[in-house]
mmCIF file of C-alpha atoms and ligand atoms in Angstrom:
data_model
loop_
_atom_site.group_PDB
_atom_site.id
_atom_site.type_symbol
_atom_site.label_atom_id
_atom_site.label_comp_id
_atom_site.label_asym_id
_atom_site.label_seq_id
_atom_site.Cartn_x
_atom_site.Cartn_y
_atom_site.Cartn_z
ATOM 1 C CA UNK A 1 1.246 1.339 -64.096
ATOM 2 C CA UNK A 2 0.630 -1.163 -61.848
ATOM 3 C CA UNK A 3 -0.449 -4.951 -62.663
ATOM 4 C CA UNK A 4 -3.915 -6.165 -63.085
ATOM 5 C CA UNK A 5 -2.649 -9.110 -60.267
ATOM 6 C CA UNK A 6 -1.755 -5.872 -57.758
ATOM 7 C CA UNK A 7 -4.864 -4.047 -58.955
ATOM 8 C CA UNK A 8 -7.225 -7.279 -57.547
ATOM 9 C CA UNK A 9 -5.140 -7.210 -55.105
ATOM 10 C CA UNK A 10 -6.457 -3.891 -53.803
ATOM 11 C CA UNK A 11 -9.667 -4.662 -54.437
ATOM 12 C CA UNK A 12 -9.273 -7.488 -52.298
ATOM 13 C CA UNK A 13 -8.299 -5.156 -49.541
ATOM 14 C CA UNK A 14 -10.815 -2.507 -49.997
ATOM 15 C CA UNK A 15 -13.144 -5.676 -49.577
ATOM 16 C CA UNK A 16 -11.699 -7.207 -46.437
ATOM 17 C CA UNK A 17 -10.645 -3.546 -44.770
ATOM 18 C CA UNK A 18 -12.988 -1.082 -45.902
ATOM 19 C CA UNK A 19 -10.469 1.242 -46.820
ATOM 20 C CA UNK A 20 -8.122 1.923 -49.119
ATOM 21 C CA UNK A 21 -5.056 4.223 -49.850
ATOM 22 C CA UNK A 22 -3.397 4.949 -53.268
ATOM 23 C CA UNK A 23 -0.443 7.437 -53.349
ATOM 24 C CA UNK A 24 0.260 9.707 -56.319
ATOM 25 C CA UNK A 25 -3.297 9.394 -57.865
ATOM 26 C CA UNK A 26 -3.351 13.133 -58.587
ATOM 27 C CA UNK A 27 -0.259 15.087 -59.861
ATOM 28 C CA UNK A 28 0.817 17.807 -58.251
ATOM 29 C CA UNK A 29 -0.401 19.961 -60.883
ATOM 30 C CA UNK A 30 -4.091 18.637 -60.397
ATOM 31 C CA UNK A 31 -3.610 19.213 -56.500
ATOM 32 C CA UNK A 32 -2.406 23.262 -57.289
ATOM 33 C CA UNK A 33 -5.565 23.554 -59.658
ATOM 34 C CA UNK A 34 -8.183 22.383 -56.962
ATOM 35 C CA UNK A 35 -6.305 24.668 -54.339
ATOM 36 C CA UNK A 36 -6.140 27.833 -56.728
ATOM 37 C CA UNK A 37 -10.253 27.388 -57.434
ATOM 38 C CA UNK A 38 -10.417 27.163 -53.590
ATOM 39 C CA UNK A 39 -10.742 31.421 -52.602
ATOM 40 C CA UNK A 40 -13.195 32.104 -55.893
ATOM 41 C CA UNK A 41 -15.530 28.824 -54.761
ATOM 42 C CA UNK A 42 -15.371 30.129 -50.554
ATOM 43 C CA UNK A 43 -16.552 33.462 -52.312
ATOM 44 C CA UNK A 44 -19.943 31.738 -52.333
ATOM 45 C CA UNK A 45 -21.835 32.736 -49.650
ATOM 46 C CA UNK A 46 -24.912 29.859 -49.007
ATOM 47 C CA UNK A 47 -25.548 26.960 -46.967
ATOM 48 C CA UNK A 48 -23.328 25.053 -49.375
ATOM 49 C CA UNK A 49 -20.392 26.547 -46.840
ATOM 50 C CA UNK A 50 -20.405 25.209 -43.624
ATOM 51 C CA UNK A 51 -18.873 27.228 -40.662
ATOM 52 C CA UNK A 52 -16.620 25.986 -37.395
ATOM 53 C CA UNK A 53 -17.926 26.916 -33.663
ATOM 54 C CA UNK A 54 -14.825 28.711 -34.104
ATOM 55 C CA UNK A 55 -15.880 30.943 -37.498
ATOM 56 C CA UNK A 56 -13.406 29.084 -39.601
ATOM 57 C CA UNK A 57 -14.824 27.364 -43.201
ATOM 58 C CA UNK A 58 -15.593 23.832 -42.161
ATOM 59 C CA UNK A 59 -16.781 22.399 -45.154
ATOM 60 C CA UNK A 60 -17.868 23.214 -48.601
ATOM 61 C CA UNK A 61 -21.063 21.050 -49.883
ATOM 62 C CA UNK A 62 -21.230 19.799 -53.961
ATOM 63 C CA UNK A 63 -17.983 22.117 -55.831
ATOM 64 C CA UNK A 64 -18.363 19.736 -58.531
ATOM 65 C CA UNK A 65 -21.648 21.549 -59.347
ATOM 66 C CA UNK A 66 -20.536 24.535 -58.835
ATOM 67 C CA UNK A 67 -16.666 24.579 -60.238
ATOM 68 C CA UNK A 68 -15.559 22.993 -63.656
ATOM 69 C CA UNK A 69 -12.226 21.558 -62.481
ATOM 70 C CA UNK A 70 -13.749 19.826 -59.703
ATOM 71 C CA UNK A 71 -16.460 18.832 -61.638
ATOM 72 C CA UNK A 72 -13.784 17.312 -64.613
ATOM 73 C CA UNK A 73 -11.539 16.051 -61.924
ATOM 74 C CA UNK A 74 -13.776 14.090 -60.226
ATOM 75 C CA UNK A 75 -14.944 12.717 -63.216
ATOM 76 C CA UNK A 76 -10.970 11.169 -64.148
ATOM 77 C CA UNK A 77 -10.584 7.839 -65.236
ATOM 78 C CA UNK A 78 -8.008 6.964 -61.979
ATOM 79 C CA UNK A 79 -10.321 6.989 -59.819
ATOM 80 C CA UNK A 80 -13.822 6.412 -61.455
ATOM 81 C CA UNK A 81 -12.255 2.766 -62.656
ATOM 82 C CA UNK A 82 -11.233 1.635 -59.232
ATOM 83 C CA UNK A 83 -14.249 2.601 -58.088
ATOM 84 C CA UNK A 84 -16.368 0.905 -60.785
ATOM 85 C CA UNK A 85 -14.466 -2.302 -60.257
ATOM 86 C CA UNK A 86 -15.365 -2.504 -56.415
ATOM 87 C CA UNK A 87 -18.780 -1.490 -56.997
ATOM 88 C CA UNK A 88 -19.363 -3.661 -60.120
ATOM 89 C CA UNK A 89 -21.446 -1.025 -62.171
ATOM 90 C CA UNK A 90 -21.782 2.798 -63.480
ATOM 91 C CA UNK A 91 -21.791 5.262 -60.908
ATOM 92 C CA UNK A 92 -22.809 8.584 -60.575
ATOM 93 C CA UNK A 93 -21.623 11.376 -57.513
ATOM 94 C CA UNK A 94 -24.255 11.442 -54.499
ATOM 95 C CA UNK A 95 -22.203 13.661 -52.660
ATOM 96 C CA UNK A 96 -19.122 15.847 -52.377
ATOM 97 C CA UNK A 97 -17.869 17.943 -49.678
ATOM 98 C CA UNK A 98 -13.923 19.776 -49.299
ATOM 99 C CA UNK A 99 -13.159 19.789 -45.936
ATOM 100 C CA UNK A 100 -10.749 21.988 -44.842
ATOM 101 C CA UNK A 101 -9.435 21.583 -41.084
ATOM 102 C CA UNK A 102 -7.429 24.732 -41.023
ATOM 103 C CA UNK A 103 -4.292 24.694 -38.819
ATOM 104 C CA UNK A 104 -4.878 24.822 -35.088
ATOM 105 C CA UNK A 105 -8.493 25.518 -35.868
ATOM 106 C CA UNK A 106 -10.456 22.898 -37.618
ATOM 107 C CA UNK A 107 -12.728 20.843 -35.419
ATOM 108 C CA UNK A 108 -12.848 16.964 -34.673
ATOM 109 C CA UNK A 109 -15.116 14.498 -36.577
ATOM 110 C CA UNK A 110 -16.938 12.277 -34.131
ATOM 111 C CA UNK A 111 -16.792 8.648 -34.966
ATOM 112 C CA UNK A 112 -19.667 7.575 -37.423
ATOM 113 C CA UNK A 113 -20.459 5.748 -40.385
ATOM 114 C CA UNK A 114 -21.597 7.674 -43.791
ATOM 115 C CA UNK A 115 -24.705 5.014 -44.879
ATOM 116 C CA UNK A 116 -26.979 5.312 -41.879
ATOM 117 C CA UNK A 117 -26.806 9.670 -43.507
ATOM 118 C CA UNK A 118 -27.661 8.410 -46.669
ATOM 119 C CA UNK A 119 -30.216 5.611 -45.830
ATOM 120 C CA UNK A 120 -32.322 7.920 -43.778
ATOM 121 C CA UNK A 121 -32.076 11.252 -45.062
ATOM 122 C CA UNK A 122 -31.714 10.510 -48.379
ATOM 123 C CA UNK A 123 -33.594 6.489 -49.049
ATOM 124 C CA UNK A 124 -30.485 4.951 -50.761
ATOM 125 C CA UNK A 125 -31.658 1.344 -50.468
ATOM 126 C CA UNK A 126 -27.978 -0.318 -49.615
ATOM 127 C CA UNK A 127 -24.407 0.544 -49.012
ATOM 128 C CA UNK A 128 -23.347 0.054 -52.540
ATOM 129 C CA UNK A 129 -21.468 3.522 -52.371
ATOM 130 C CA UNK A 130 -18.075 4.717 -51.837
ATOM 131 C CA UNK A 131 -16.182 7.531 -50.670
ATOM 132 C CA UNK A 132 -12.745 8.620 -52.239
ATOM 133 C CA UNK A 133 -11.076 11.335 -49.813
ATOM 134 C CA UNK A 134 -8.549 12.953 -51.947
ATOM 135 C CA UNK A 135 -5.692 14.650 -50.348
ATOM 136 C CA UNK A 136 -5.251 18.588 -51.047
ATOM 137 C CA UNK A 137 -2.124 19.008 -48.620
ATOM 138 C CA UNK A 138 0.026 16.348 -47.287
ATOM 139 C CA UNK A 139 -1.778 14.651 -44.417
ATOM 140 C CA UNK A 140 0.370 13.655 -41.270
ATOM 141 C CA UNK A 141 -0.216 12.211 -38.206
ATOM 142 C CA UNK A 142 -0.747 15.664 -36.421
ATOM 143 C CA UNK A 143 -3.317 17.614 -38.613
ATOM 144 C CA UNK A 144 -6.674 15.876 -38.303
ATOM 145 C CA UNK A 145 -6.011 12.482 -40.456
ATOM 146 C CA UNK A 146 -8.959 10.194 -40.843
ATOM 147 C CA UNK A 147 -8.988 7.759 -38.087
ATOM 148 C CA UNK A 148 -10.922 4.171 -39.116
ATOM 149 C CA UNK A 149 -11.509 0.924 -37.570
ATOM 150 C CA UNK A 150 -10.178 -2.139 -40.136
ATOM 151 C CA UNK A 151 -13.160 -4.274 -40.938
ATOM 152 C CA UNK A 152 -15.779 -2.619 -39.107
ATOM 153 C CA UNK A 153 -18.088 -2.093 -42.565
ATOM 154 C CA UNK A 154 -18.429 -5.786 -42.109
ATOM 155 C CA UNK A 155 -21.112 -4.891 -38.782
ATOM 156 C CA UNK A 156 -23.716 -2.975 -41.126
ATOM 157 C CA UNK A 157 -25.335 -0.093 -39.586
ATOM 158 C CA UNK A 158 -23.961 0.334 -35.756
ATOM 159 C CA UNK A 159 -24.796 4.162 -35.533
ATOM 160 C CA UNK A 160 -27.332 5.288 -33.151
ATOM 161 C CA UNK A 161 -28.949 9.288 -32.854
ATOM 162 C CA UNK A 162 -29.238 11.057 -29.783
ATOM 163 C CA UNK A 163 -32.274 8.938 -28.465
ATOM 164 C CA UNK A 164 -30.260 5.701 -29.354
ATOM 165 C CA UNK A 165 -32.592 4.859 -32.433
ATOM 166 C CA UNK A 166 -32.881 6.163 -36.046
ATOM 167 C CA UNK A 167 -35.466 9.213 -36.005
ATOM 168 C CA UNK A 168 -36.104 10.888 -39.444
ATOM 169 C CA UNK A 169 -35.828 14.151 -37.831
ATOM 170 C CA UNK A 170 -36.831 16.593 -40.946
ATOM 171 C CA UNK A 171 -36.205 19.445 -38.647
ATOM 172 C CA UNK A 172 -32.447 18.285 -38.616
ATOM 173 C CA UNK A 173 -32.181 16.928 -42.192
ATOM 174 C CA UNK A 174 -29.662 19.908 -43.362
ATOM 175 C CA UNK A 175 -27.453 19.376 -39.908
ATOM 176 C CA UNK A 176 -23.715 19.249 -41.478
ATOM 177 C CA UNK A 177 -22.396 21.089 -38.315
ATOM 178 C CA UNK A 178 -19.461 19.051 -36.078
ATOM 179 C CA UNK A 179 -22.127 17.991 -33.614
ATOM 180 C CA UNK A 180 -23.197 14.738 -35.897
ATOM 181 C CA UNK A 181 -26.777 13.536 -35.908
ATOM 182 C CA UNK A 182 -25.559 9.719 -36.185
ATOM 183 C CA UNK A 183 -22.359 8.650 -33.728
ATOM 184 C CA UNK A 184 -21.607 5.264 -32.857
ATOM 185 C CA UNK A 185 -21.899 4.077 -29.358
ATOM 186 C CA UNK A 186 -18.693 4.420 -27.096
ATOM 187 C CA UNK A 187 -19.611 0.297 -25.772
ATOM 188 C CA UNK A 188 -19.187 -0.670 -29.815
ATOM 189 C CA UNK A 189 -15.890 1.728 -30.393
ATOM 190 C CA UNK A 190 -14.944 0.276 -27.057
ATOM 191 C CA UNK A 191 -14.040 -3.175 -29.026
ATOM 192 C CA UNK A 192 -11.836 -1.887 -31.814
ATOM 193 C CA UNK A 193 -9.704 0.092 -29.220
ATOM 194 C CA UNK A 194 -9.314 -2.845 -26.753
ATOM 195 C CA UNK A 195 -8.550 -4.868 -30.102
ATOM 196 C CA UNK A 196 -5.737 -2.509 -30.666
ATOM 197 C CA UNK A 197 -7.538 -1.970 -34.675
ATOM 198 C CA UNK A 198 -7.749 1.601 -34.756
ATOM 199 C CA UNK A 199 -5.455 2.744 -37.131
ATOM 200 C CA UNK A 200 -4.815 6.707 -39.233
ATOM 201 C CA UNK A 201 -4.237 7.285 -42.191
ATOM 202 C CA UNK A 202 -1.772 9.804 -43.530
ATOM 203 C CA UNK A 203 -0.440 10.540 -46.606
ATOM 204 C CA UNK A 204 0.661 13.106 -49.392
ATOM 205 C CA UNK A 205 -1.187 15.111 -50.909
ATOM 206 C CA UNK A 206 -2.382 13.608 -54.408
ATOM 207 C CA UNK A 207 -3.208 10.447 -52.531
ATOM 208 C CA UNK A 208 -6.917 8.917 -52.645
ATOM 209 C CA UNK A 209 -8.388 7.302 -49.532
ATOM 210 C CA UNK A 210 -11.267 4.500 -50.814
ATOM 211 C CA UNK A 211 -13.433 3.899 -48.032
ATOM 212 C CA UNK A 212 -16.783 1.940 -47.477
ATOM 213 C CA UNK A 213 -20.586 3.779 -46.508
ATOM 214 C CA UNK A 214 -20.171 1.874 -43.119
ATOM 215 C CA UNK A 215 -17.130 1.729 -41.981
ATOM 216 C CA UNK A 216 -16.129 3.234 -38.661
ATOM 217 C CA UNK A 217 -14.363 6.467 -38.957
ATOM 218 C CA UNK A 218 -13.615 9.811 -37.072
ATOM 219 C CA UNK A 219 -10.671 12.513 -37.099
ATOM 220 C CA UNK A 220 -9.140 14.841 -34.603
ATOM 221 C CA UNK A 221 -8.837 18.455 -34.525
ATOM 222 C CA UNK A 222 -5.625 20.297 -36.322
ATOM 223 C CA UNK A 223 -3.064 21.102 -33.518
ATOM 224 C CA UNK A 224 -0.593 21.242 -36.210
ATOM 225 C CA UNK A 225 0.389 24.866 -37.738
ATOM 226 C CA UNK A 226 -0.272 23.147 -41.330
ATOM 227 C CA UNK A 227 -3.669 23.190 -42.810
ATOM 228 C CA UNK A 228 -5.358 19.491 -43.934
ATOM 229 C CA UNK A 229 -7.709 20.383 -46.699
ATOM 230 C CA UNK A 230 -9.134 17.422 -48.136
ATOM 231 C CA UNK A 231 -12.191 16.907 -50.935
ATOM 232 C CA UNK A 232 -14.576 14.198 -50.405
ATOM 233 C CA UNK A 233 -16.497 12.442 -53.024
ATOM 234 C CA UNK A 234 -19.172 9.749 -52.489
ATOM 235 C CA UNK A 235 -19.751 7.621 -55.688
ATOM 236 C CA UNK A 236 -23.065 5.528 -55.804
ATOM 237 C CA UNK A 237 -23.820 2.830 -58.013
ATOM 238 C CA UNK A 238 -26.674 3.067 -60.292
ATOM 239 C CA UNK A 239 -28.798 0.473 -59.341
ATOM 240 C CA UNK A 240 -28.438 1.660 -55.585
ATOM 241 C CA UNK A 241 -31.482 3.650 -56.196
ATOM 242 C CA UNK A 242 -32.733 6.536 -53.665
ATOM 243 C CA UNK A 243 -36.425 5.664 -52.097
ATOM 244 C CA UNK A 244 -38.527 8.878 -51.768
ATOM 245 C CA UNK A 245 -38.232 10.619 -48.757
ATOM 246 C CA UNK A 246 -40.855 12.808 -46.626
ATOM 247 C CA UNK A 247 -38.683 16.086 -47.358
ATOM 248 C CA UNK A 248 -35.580 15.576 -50.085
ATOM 249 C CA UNK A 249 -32.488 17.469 -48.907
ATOM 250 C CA UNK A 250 -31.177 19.795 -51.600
ATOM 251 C CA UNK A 251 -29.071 18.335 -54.382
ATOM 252 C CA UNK A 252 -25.543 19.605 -52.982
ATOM 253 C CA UNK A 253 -26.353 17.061 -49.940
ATOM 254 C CA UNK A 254 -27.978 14.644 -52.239
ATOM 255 C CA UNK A 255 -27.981 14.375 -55.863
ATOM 256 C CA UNK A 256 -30.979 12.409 -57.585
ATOM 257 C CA UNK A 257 -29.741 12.761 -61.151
ATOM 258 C CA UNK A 258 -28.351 9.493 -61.725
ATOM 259 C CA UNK A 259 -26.722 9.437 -65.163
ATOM 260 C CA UNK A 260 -23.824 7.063 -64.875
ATOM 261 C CA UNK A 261 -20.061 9.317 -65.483
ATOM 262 C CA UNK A 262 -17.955 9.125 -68.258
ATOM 263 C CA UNK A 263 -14.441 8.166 -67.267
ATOM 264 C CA UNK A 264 -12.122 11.640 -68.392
ATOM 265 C CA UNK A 265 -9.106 10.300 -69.167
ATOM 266 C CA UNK A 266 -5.821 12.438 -69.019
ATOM 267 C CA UNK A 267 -5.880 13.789 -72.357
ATOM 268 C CA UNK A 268 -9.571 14.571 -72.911
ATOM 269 C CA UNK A 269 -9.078 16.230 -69.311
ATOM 270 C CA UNK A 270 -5.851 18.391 -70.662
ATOM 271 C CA UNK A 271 -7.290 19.379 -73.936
ATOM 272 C CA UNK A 272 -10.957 20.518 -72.234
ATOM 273 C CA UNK A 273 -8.640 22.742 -69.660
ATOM 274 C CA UNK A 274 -6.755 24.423 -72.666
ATOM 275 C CA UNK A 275 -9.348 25.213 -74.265
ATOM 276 C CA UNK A 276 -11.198 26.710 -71.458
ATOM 277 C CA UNK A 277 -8.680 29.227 -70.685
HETATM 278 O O1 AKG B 1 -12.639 15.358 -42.838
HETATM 279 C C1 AKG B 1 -12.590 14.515 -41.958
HETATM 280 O O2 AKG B 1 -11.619 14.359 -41.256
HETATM 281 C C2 AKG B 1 -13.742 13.590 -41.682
HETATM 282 C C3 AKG B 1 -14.763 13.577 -42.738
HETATM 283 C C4 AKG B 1 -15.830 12.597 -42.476
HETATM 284 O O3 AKG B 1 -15.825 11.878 -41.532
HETATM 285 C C5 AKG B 1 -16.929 12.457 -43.386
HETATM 286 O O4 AKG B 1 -16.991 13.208 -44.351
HETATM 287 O O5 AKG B 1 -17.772 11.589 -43.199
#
């Protein structure tokens, strides 16, 4: 347990960084059930699943709507509290993606922010949203960790498309491939590396990586012979409501249903598992 002075206190951080890590969030027994649902979810075989150049499984788009235990767990109090605090209201999931990054296979992510994604395919009005990235293996330095830039969600939108301005490209609306619609310009990234601010950020698995719609962030390919599977899951407020688009992208990219969560807590979690077995 930790104090409600140490709790503010990373709060404070997520505020001033843009990121933040907590270790031990999930139990190891958590981290086995997500990665023992992992072969019967991959046995789906529709756009949710998102393929390498290489063949390998890149990604996997909304298991929470698909899977019960990813559903329940990303429902659990530990995470949906922090994340109510720094958002300051109800939330409900807009996104979630497991990435997997298989050993000396999985592709790089460019550097980008997640908001521009949202603001243009999808009309969510602000970055009142957050991403938890919670770890499935143990993340090191040398399979793929997420790289970020400290601060840099304090810049608001720096991402540019292809033709160096947003387009709403409907043609391209579904593109979850490693070639990313949005990057941010190498002059901009230029600045945090001269600064010396680009920093990665490992950890074991059952830790939870916060991090903010806009902040700068990229990771490297897997030249390790360990796999770095990792599940995503973008919480939006409420009140950060989604303007209609020209063409809606399906609900595993973008969920509309905003009915707030109900914080699971451990028990509620344990006793729904038993009795679904
Ligand atoms: O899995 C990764 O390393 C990067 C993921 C990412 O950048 C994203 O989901 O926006």
């Amino acid at each position: 347990m930790i104090t409600q002075q140490q709790q503010q206190q990373q709060i404070d951080q997520y505020h001033d960084q843009g990121f933040l890590l907590i270790e031990d969030i999930f139990t190891k027994e958590e981290i086995h059930l997500m990665n023992k649902e992992l072969p019967s979810i991959l046995e789906d075989d529709s756009p949710r699943k998102v393929k390498e150049s290489n063949g390998e499984i890149r990604s996997y788009y909304g298991a929470h709507q698909v899977n019960d235990i990813y559903k329940r767990l990303s429902s659990k109090k530990k995470l949906i509290d922090p994340v109510m605090q720094i958002l300051e209201s109800k939330v409900y999931i807009h996104q979630t993606k497991i990435n997997f990054k298989k050993a000396l296979r999985g592709e790089w992510w460019e550097w980008h922010q997640d908001y521009p994604y949202w603001k243009i395919e999808d009309g969510m009005t602000s970055p009142r949203v957050i991403s938890v990235m919670i770890y499935l293996d143990d993340v090191t330095e040398f399979n793929g960790p997420l790289m970020v830039i400290p601060g840099s969600h304090k810049s608001g939108i720096a991402s540019f498309d292809d033709k160096q301005k947003f387009t709403s490209n409907v043609e391209k609306a579904t593109w979850t491939g490693a070639n990313l619609k949005y990057t941010i310009d190498r002059s901009i990234l230029k600045k945090g590396f001269e600064e010396d601010n680009v920093i990665s950020v490992p950890g074991k698995a059952g830790s939870a990586l916060f991090f903010h719609g806009n902040i700068f962030h990229a990771s490297n390919c897997n030249i390790s012979p360990f796999d770095r599977k990792t599940y995503i899951v973008t919480y939006n407020s409420v009140n950060n409501v989604l303007d209609r688009v020209e063409k809606e992208r399906p609900e595993y990219l973008s969920e509309r249903d905003v009915t707030p969560i109900i914080p699971l807590d451990d028990t509620t979690f344990y006793t729904q598992l038993e009795n679904s077995i």
